[in-house]
Short mmCIF file of C-alpha atoms and ligand atoms in Angstrom, two decimals:
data_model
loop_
_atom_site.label_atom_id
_atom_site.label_comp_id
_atom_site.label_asym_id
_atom_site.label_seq_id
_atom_site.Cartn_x
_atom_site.Cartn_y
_atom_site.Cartn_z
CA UNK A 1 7.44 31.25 -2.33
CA UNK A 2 6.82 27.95 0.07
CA UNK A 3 3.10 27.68 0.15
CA UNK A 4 3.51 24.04 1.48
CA UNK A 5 5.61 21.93 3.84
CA UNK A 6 6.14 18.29 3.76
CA UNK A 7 6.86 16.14 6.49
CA UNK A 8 8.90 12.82 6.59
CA UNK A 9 7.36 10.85 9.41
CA UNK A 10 9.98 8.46 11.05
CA UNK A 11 12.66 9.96 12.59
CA UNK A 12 10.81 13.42 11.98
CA UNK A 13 7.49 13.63 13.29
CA UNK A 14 7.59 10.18 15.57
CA UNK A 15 10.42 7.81 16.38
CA UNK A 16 10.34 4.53 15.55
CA UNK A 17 12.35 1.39 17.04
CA UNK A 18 11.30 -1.99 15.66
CA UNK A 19 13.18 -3.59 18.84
CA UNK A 20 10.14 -2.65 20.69
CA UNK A 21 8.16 -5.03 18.02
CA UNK A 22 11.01 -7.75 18.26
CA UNK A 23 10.71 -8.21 22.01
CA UNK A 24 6.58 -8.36 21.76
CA UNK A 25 6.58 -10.87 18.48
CA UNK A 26 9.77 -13.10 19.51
CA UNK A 27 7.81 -14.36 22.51
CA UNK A 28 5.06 -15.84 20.67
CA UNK A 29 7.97 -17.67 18.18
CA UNK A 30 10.90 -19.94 18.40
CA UNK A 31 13.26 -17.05 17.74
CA UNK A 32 15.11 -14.29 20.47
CA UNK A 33 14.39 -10.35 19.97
CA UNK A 34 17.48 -10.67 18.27
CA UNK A 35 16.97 -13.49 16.07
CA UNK A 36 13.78 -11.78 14.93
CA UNK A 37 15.45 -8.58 14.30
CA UNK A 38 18.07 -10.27 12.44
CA UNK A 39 15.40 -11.54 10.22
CA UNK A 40 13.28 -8.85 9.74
CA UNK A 41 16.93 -6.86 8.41
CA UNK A 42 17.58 -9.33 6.26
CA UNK A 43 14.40 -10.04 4.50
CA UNK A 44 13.35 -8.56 1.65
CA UNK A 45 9.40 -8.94 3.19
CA UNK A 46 9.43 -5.13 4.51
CA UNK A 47 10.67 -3.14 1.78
CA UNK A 48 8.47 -5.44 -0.41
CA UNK A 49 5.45 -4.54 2.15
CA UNK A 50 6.31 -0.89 1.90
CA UNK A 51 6.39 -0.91 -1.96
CA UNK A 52 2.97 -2.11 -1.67
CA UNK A 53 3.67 -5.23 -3.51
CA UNK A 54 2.93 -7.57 -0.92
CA UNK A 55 -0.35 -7.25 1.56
CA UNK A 56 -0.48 -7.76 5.29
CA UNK A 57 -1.58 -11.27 5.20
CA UNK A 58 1.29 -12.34 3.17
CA UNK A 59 3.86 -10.42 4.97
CA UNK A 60 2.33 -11.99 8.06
CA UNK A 61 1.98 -15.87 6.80
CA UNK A 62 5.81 -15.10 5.28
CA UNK A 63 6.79 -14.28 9.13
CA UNK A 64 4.51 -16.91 10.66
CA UNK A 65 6.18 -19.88 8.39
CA UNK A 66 9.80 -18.34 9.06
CA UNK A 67 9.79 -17.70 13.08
CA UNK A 68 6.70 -20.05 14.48
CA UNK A 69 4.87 -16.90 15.41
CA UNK A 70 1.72 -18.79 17.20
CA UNK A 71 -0.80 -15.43 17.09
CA UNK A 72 -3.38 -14.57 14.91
CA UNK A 73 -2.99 -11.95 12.16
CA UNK A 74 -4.72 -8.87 14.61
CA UNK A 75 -2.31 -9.61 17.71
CA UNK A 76 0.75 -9.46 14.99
CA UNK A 77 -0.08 -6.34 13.47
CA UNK A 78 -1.24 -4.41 16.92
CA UNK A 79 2.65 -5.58 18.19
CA UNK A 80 4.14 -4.59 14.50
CA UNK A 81 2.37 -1.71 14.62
CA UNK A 82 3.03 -0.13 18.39
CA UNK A 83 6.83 1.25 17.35
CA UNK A 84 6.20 4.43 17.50
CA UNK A 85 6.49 8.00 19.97
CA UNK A 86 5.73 11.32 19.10
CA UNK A 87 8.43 14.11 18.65
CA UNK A 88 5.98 16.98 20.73
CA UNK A 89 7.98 19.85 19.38
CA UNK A 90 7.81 18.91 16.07
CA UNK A 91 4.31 18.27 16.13
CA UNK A 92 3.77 21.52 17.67
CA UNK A 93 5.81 22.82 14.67
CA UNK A 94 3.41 21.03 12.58
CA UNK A 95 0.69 23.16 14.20
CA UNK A 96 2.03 26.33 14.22
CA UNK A 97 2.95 26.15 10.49
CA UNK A 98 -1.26 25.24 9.86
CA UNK A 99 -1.92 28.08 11.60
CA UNK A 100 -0.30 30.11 9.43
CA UNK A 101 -2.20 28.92 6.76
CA UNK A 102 0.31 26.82 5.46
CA UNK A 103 -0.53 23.49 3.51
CA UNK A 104 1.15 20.51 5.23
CA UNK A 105 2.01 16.91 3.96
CA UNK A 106 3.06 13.46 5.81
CA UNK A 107 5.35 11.86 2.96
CA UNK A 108 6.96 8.52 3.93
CA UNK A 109 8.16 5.43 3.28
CA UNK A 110 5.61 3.12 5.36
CA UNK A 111 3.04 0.57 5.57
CA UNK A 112 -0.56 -0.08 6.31
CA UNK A 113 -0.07 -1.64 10.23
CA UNK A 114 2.10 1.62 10.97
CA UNK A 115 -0.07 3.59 9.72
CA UNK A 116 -3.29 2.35 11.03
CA UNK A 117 -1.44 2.02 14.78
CA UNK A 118 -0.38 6.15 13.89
CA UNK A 119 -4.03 7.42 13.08
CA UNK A 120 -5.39 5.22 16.19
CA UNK A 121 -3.17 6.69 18.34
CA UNK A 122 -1.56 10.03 17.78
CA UNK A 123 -4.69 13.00 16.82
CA UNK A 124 -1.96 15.26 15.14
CA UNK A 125 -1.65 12.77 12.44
CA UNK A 126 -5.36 13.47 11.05
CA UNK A 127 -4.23 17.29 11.07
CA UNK A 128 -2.55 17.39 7.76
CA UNK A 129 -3.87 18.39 4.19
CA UNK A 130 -2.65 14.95 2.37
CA UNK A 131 -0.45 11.84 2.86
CA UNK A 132 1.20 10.44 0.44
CA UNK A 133 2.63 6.81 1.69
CA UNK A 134 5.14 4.64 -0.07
CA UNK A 135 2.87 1.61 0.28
CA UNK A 136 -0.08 3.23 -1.69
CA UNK A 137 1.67 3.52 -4.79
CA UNK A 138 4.16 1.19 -5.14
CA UNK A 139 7.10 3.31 -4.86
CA UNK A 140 9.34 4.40 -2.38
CA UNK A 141 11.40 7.39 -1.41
CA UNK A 142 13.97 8.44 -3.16
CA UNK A 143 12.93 7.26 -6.20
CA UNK A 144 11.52 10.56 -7.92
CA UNK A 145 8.11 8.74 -8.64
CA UNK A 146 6.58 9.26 -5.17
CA UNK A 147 7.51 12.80 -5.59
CA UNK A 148 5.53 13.38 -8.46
CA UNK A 149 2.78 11.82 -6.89
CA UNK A 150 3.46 14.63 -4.08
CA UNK A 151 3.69 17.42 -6.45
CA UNK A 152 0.16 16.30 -8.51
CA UNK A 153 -1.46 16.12 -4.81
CA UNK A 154 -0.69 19.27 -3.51
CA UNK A 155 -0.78 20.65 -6.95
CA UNK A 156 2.36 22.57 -5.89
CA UNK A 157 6.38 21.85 -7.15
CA UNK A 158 9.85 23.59 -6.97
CA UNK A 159 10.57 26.10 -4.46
CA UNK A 160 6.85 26.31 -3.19
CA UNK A 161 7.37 23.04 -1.58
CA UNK A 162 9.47 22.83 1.69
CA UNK A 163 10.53 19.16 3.04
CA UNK A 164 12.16 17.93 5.77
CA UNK A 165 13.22 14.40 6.10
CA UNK A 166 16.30 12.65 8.02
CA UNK A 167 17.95 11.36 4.99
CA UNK A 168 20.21 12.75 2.71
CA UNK A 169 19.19 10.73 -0.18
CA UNK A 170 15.39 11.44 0.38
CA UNK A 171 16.22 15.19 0.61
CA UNK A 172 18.49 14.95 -2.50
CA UNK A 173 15.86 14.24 -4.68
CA UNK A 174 13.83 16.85 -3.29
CA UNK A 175 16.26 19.35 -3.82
CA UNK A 176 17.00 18.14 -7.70
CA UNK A 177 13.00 18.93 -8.50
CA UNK A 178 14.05 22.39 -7.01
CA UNK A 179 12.04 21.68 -3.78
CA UNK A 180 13.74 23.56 -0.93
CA UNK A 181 15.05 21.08 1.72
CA UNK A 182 15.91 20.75 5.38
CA UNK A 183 17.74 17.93 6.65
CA UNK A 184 16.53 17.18 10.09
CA UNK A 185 18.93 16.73 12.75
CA UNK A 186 16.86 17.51 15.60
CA UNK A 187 13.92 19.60 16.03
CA UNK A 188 16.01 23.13 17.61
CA UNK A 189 17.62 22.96 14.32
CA UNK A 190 14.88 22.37 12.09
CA UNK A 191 12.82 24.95 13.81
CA UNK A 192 15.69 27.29 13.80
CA UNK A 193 15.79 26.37 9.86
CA UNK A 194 12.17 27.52 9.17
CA UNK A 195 12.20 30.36 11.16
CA UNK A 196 14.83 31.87 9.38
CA UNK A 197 12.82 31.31 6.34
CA UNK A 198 10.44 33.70 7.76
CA UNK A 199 7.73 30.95 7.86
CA UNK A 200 6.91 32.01 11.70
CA UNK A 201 6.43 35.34 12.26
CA UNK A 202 5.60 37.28 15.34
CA UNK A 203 4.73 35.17 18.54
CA UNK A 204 5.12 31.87 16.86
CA UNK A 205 8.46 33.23 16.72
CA UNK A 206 9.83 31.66 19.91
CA UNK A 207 7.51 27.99 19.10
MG1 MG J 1 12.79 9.47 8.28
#
């Protein structure tokens, strides 16, 4: 019986594009939008960042040393940070769900300037019953470690648990812990998804 549903962020709740960052930081450093892009995929600095095992400042003097970025520390991480829109219906699906008195969860693989842009500037994101962030715990999705961490939070597992994220890999673990899954495509499908779960009954029906 899902008691709880857990929410992948990017791609899910808000899309992301680090272009947007690219254009902003590449002005203030001897590299193109593309250049800096290029970088940024190739580096091992964000998945480090996300794992937690490197701070801000040293992502940000790794960056500053590599590109010529002339800013301080604050301007980087407000441009690093700004990526992000919100997906309204799946917010309001977010809602809805809470007011059915269903736990809900922000799970993701993220770090501390995305996150501190997301509370600043999008309300729904304080409107959840626990986050649990790759970057807090050294671990990221899929490995099954930031699961457990999501199971001894909600103090919930297996088929009480519904998640939806936008990969297959992040689902598949999910699904081998005997969570029940929904890949996200797009919102229509994922709302059609948990509506025929039953999770939305009566006028929340048609949300
Ligand atoms: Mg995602």
């Amino acid at each position: 019986m899902i008691s709880a549903v857990v929410f992948d962020l990017g791609n899910v709740l808000v899309d992301f594009d680090y272009r947007i960052a690219a254009r902003r930081i590449a002005r203030r450093t001897r590299m193109s939008p593309q250049q800096f892009m290029d970088f940024l995929v190739r580096s091992p600095l964000l998945a480090e960042y996300e794992m937690g095992r490197v701070t801000r400042q040293h992502i940000f003097n790794e960056i500053r040393a590599a590109t010529g970025f002339e800013g301080s520390l604050e301007e980087f991480a407000l441009s690093f940070g700004d990526i992000f829109t919100e997906i309204p219906p799946m917010v309001q699906l977010q809602a809805a769900l809470r007011r059915r008195s269903f736990a809900t969860y922000v799970f993701s693989n993220t770090n501390d300037m995305a996150i501190e842009h997301i509370r600043r500037a999008f309300p729904f994101f304080s409107n959840f019953d626990g986050y649990v962030l790759s970057y807090e715990h050294g671990v990221m999705k899929p490995n099954a470690r930031l699961y457990e961490v999501l199971e001894c939070q909600s103090g919930r597992r297996g088929a009480e648990l519904l998640y939806l994220d936008d990969r297959l890999e992040n689902t598949a673990t999910a699904a081998s812990r005997g969570w029940q899954v929904i890949l996200h495509e797009s919102p229509e499908k994922s709302q059609a998804a948990i509506r025929d779960l039953g999770l939305l009954a009566g006028a929340e029906r048609g949300a």
